[in-house]
PDB file of N, CA and C in Angstrom:
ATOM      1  N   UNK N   2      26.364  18.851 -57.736  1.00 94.00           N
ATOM      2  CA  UNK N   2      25.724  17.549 -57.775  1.00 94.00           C
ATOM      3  C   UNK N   2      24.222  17.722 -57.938  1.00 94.00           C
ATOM      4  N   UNK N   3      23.477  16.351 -58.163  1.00 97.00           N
ATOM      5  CA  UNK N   3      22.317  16.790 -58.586  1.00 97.00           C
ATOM      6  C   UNK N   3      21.608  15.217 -58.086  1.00 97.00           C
ATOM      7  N   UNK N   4      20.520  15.828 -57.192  1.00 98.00           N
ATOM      8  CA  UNK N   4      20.121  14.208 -56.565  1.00 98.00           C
ATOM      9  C   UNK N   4      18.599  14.825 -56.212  1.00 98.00           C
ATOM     10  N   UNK N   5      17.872  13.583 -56.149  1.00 98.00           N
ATOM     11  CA  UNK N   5      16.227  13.965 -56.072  1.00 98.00           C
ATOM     12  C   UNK N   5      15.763  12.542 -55.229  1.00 98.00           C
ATOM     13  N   UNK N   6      15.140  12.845 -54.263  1.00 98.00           N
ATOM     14  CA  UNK N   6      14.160  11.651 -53.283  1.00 98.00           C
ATOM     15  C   UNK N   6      13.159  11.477 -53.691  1.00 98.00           C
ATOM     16  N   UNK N   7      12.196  10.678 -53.983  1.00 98.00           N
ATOM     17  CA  UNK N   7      11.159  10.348 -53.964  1.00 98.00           C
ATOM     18  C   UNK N   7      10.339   9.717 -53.439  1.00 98.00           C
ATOM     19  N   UNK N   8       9.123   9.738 -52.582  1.00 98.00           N
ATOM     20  CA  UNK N   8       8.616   8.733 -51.448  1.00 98.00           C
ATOM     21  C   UNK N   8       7.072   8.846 -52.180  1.00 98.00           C
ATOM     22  N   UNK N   9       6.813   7.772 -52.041  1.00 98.00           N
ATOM     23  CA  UNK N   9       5.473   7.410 -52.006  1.00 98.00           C
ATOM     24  C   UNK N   9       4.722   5.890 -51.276  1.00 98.00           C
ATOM     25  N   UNK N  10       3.860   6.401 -50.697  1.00 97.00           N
ATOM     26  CA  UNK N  10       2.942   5.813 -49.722  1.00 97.00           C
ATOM     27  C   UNK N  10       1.950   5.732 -50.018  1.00 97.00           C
ATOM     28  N   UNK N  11       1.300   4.375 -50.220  1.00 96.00           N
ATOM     29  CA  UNK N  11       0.106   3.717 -50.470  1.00 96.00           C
ATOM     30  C   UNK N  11      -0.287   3.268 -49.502  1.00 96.00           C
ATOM     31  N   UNK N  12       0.277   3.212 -48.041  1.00 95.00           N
ATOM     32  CA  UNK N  12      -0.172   2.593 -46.445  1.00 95.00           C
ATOM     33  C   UNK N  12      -0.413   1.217 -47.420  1.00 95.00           C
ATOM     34  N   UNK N  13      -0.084   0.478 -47.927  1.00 94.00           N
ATOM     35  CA  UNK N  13      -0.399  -1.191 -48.575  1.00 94.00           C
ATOM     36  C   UNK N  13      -1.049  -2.082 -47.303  1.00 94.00           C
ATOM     37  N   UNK N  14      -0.582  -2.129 -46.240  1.00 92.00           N
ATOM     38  CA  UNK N  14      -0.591  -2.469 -44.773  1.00 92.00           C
ATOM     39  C   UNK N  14      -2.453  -2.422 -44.332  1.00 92.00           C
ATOM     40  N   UNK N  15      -2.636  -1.848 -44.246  1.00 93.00           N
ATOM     41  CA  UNK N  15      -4.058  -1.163 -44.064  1.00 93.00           C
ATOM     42  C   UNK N  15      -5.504  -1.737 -44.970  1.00 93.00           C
ATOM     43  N   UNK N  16      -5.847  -1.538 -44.209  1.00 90.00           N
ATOM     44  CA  UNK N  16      -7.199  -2.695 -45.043  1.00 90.00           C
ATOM     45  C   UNK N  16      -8.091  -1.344 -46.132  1.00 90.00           C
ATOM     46  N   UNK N  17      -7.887  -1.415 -46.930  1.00 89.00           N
ATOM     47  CA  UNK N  17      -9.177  -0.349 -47.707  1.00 89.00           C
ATOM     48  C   UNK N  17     -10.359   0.313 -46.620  1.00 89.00           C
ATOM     49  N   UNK N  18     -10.683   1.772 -46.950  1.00 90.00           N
ATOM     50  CA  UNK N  18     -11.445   1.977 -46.549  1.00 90.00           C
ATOM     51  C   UNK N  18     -10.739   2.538 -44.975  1.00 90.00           C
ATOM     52  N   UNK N  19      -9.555   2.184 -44.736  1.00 93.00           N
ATOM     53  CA  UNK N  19      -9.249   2.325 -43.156  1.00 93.00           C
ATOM     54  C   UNK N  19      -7.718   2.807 -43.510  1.00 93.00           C
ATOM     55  N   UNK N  20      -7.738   4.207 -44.453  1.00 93.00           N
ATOM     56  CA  UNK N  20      -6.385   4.999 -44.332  1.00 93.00           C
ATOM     57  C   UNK N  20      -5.391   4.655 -45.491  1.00 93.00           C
ATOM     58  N   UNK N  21      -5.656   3.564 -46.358  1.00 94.00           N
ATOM     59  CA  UNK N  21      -5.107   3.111 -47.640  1.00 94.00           C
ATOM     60  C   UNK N  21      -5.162   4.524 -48.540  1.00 94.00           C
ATOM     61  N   UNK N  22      -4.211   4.697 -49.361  1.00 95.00           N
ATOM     62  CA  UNK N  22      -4.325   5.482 -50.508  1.00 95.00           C
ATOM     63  C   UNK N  22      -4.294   4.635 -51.786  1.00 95.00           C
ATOM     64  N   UNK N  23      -4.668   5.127 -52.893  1.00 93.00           N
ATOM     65  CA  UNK N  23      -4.291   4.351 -54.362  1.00 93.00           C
ATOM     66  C   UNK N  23      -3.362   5.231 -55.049  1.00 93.00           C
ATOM     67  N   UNK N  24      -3.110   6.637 -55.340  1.00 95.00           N
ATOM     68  CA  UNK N  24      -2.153   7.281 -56.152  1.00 95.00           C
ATOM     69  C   UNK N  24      -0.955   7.681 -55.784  1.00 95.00           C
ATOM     70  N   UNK N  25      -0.647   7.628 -54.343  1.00 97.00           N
ATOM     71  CA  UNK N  25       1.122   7.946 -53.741  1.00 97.00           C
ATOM     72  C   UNK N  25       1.837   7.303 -54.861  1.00 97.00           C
ATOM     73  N   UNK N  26       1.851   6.197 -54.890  1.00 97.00           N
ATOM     74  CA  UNK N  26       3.079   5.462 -56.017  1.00 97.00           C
ATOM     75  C   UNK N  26       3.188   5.821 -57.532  1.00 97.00           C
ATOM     76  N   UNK N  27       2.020   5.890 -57.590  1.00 97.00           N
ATOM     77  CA  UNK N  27       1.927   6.711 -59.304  1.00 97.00           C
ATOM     78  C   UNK N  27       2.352   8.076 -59.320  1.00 97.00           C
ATOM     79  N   UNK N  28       1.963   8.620 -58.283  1.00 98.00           N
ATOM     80  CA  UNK N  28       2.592  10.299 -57.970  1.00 98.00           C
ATOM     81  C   UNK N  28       4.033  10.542 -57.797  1.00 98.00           C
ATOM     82  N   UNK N  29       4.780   8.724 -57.241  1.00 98.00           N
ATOM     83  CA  UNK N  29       6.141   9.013 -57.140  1.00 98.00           C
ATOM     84  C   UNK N  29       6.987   8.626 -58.610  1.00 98.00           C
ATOM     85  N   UNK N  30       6.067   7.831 -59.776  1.00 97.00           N
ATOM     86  CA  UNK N  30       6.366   7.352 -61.088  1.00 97.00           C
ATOM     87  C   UNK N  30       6.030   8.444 -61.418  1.00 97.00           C
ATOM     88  N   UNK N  31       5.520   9.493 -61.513  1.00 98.00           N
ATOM     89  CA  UNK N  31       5.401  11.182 -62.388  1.00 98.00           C
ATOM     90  C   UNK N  31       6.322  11.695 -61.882  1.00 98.00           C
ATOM     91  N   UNK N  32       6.318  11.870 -61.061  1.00 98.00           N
ATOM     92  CA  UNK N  32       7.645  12.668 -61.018  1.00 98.00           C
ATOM     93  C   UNK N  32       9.134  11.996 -61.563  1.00 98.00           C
ATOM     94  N   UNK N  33       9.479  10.825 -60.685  1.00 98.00           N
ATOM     95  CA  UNK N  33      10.952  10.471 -61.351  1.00 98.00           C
ATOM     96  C   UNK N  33      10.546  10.122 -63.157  1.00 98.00           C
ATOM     97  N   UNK N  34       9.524  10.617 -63.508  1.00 98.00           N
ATOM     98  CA  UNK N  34       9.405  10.405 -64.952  1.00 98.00           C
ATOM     99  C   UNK N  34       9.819  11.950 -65.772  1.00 98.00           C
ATOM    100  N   UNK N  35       9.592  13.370 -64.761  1.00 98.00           N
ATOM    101  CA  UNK N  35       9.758  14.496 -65.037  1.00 98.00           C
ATOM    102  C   UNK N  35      10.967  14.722 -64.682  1.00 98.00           C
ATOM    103  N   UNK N  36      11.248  14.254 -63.473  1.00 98.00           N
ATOM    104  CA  UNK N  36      12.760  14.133 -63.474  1.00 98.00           C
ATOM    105  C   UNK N  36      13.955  13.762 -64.181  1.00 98.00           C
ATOM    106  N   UNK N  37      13.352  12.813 -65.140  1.00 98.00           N
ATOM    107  CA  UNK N  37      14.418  11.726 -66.266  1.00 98.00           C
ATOM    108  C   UNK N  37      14.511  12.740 -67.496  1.00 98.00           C
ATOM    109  N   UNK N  38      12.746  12.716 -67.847  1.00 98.00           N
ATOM    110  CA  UNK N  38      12.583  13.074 -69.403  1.00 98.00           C
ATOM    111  C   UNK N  38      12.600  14.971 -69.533  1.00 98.00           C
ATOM    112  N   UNK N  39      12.068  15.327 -68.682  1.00 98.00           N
ATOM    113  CA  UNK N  39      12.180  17.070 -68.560  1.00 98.00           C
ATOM    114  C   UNK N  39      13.563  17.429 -68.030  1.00 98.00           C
ATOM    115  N   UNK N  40      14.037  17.037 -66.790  1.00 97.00           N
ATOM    116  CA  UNK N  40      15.192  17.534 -65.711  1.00 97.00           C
ATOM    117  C   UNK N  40      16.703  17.090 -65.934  1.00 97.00           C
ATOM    118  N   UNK N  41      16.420  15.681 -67.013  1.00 98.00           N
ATOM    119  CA  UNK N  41      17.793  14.866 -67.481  1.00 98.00           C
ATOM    120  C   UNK N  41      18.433  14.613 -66.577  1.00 98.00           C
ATOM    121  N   UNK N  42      17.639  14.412 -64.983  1.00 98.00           N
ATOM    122  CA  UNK N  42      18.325  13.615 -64.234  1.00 98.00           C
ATOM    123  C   UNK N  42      18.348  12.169 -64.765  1.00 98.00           C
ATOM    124  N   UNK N  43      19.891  11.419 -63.939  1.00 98.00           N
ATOM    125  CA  UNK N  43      19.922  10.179 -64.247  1.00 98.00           C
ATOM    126  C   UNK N  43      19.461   9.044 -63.308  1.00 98.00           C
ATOM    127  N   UNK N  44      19.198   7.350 -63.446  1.00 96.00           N
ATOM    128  CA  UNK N  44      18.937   6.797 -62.715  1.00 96.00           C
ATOM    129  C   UNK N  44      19.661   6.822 -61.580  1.00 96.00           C
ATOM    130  N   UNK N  45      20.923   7.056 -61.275  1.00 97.00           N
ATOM    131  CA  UNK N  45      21.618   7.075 -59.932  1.00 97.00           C
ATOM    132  C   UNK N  45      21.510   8.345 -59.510  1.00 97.00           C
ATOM    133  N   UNK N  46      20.712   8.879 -59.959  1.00 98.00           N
ATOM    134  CA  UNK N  46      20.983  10.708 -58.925  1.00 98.00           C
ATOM    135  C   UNK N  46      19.772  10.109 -58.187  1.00 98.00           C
ATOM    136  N   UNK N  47      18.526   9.517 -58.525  1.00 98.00           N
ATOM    137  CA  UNK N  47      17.377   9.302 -57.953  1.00 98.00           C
ATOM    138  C   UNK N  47      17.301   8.186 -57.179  1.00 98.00           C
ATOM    139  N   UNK N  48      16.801   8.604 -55.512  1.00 98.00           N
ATOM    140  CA  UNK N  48      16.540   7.721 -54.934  1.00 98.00           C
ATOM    141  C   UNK N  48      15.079   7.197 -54.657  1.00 98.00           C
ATOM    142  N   UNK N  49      14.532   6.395 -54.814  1.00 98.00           N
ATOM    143  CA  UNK N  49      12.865   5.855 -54.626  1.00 98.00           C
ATOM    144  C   UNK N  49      13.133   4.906 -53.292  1.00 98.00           C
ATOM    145  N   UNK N  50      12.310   5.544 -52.295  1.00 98.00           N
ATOM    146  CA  UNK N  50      11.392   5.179 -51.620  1.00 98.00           C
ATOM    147  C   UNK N  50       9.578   4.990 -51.688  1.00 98.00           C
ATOM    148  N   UNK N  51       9.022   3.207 -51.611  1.00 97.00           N
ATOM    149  CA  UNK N  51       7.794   3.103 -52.194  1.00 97.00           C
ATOM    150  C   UNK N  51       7.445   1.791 -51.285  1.00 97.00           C
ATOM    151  N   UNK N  52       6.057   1.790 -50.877  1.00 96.00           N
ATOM    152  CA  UNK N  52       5.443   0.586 -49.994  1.00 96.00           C
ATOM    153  C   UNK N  52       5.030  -0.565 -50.934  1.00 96.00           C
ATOM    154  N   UNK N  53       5.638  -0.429 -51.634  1.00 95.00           N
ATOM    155  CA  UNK N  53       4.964  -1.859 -52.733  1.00 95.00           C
ATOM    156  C   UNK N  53       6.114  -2.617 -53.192  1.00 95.00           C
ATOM    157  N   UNK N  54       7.461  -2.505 -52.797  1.00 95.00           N
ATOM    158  CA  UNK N  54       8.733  -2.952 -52.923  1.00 95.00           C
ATOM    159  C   UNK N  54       9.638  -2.962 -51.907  1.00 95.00           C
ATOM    160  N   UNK N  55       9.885  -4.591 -51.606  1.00 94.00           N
ATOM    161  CA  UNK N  55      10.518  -4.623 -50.353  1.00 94.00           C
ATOM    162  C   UNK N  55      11.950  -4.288 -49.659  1.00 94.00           C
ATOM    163  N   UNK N  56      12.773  -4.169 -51.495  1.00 95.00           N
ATOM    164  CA  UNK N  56      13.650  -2.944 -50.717  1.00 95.00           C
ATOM    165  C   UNK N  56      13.573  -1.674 -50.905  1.00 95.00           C
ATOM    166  N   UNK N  57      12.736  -1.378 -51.061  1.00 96.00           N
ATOM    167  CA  UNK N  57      12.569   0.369 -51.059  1.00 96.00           C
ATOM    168  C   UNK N  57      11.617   0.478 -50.075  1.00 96.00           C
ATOM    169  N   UNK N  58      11.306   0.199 -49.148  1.00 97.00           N
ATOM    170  CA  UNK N  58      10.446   0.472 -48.182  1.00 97.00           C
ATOM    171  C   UNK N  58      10.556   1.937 -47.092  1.00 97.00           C
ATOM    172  N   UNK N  59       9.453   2.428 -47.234  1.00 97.00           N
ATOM    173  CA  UNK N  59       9.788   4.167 -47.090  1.00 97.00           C
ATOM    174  C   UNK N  59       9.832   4.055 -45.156  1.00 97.00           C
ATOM    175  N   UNK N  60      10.523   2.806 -44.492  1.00 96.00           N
ATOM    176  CA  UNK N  60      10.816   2.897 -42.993  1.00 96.00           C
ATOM    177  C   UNK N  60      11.225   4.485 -42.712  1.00 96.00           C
ATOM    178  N   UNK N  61      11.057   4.399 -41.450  1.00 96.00           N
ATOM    179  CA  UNK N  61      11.478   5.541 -40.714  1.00 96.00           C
ATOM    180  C   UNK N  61      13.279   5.782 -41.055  1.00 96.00           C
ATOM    181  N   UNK N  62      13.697   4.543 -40.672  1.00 97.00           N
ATOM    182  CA  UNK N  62      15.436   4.510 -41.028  1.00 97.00           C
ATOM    183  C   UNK N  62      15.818   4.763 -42.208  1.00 97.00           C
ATOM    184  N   UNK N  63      15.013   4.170 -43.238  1.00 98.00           N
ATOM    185  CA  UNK N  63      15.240   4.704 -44.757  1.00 98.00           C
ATOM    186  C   UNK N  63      14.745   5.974 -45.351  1.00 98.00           C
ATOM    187  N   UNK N  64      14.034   6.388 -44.774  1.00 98.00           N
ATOM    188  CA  UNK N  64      13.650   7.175 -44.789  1.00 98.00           C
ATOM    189  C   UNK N  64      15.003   8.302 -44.460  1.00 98.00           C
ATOM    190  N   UNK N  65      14.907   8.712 -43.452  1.00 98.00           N
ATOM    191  CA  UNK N  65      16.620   9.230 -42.773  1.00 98.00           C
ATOM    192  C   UNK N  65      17.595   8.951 -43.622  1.00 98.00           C
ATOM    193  N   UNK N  66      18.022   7.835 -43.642  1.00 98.00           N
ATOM    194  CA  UNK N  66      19.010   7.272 -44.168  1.00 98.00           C
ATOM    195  C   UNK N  66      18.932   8.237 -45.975  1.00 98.00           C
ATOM    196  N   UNK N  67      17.964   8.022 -46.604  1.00 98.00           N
ATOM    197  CA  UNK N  67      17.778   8.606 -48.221  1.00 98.00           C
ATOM    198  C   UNK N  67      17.698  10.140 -47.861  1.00 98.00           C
ATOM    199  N   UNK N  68      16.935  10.899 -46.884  1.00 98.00           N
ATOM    200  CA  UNK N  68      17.641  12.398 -46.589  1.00 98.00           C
ATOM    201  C   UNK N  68      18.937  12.261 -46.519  1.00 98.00           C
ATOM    202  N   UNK N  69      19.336  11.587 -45.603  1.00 98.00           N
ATOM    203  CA  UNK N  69      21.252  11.898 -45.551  1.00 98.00           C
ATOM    204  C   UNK N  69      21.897  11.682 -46.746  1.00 98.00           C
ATOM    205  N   UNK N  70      21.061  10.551 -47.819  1.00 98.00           N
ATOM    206  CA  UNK N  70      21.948  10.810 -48.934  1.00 98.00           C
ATOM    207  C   UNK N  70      21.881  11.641 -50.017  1.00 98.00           C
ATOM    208  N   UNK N  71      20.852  12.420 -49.410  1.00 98.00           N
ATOM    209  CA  UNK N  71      20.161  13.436 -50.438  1.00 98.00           C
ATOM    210  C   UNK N  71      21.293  14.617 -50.531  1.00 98.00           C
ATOM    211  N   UNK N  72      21.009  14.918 -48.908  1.00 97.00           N
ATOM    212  CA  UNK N  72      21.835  16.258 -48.631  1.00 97.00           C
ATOM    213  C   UNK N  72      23.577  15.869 -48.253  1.00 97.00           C
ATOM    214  N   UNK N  73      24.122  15.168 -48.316  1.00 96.00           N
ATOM    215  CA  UNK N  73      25.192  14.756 -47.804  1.00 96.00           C
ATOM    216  C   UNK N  73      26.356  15.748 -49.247  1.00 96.00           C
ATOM    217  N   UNK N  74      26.966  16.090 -48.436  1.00 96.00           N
ATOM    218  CA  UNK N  74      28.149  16.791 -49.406  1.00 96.00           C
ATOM    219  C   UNK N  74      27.566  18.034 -50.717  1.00 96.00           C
ATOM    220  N   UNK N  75      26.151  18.540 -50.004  1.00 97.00           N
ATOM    221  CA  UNK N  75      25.664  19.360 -50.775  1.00 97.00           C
ATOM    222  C   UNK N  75      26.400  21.073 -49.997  1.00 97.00           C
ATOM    223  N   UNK N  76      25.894  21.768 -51.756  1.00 97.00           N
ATOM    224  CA  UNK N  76      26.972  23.007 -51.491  1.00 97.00           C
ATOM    225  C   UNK N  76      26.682  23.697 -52.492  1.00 97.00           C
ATOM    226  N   UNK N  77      26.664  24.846 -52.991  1.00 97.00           N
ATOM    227  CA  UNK N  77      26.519  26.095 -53.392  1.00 97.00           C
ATOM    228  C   UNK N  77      26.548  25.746 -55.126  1.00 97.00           C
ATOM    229  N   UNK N  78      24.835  26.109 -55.139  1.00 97.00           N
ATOM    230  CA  UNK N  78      25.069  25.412 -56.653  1.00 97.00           C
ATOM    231  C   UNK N  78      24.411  24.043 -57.115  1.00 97.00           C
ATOM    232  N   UNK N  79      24.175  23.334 -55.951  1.00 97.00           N
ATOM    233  CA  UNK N  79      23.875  21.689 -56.207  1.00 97.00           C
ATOM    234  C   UNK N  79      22.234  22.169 -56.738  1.00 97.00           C
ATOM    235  N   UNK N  80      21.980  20.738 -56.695  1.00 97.00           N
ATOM    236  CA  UNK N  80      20.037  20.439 -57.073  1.00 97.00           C
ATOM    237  C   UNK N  80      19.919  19.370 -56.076  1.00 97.00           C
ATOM    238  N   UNK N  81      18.857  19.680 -55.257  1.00 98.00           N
ATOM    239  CA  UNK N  81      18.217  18.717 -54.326  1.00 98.00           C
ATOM    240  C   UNK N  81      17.082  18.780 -54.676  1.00 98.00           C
ATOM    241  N   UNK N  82      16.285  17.738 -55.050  1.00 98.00           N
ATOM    242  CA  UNK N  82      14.980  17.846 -54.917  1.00 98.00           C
ATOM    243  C   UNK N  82      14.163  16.243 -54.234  1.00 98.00           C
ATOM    244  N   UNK N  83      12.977  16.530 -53.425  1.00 98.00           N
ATOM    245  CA  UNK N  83      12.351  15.862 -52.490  1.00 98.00           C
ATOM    246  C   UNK N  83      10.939  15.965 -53.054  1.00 98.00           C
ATOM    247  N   UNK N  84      10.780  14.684 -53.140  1.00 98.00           N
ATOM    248  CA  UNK N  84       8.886  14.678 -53.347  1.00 98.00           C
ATOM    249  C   UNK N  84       8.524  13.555 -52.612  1.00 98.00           C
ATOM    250  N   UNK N  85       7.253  14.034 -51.820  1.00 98.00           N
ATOM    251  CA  UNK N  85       6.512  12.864 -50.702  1.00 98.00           C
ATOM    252  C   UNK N  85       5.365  13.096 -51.091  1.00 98.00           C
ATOM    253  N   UNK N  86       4.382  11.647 -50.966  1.00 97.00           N
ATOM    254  CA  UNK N  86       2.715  11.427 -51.334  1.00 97.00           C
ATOM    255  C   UNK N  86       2.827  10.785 -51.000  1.00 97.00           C
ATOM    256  N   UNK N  87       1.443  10.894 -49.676  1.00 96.00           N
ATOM    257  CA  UNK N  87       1.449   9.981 -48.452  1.00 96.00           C
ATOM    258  C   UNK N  87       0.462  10.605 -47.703  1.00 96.00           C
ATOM    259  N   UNK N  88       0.153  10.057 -46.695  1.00 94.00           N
ATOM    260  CA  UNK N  88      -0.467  11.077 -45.468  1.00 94.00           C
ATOM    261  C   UNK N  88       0.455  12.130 -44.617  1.00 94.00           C
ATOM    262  N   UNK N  89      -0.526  13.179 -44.927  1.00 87.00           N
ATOM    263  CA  UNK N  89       0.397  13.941 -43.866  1.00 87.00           C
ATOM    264  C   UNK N  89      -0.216  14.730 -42.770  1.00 87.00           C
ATOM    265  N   UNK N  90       0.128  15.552 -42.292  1.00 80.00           N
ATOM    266  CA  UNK N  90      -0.468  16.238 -40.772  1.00 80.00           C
ATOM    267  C   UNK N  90      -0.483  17.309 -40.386  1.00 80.00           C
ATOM    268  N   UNK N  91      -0.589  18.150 -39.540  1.00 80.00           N
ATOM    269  CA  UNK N  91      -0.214  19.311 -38.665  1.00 80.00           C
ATOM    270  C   UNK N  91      -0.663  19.777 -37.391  1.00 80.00           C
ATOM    271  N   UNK N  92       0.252  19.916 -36.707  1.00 81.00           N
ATOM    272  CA  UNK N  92       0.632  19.984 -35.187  1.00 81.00           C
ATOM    273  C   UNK N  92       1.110  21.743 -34.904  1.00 81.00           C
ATOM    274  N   UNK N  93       0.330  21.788 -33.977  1.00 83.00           N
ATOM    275  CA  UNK N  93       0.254  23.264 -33.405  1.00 83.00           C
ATOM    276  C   UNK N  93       1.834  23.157 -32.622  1.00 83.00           C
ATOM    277  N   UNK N  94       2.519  24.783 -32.749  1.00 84.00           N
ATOM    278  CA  UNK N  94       3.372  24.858 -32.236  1.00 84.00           C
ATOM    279  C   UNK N  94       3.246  25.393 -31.225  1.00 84.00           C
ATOM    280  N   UNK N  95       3.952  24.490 -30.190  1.00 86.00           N
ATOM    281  CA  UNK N  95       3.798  24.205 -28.872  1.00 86.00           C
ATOM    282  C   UNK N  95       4.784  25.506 -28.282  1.00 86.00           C
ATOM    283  N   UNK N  96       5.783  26.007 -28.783  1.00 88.00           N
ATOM    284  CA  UNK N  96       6.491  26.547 -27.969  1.00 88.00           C
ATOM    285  C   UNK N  96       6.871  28.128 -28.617  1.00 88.00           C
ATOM    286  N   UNK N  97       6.241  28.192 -29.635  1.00 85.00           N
ATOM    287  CA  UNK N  97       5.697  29.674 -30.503  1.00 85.00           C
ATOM    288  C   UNK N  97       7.223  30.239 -31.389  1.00 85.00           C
ATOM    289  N   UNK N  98       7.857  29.133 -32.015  1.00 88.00           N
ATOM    290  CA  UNK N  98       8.891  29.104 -32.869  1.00 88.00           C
ATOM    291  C   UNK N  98       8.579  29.306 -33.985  1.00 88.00           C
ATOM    292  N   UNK N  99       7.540  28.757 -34.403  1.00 82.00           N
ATOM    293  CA  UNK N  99       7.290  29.017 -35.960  1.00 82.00           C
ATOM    294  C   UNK N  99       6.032  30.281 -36.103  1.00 82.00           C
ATOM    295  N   UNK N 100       6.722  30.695 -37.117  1.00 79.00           N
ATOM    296  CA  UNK N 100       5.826  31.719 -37.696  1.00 79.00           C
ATOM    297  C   UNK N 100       4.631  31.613 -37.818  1.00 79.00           C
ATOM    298  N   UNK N 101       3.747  30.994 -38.468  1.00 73.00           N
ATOM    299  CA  UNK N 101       2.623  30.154 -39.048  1.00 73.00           C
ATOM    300  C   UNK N 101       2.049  29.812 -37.320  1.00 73.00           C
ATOM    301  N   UNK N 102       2.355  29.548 -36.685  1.00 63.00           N
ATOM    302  CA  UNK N 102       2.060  29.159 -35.613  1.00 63.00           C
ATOM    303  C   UNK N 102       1.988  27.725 -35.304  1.00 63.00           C
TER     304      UNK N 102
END
């Protein structure tokens, strides 16, 4: 099987100037565009998650929910692919599990 996520986050919510982005959503239209025209994935292998459309809204639950349908019944051989543009973070490991620290 062959399935690809896509998330993009513009924080829309947020007043300019206070954590807004402008290119998450265009970053998530390049890719499912490399995905179509380079990768010959199809419209139903791809799932979009995006803050500018109210049912694709990249919630925490949908969020989850579009991993589980990403990876669900994957197996030796498949294509998964995941792209996020958004804010992101990093947090010291607290309990010395990860390598990287």
């Amino acid at each position: 099987q062959r399935r690809a996520l896509t998330i993009g986050i513009n924080y829309l919510s947020l007043m300019p100037g206070q954590g807004r982005l402008s290119g998450c959503i265009n970053d998530s239209e390049t890719i499912i565009s490399v995905l179509k025209d380079v990768l010959r994935f199809d419209d139903g292998q791809i799932c979009r998650l995006r803050d500018d459309r109210a049912n694709m809204m990249p919630t925490k639950a949908n969020i989850l929910a579009s991993m589980q349908w990403l990876t669900q019944g994957a197996g030796m051989g498949d294509e998964l692919f995941l792209h996020y543009s958004g804010h992101g973070g990093q947090q010291k490991d607290a309990n010395g599990d990860e390598l990287g620290g």
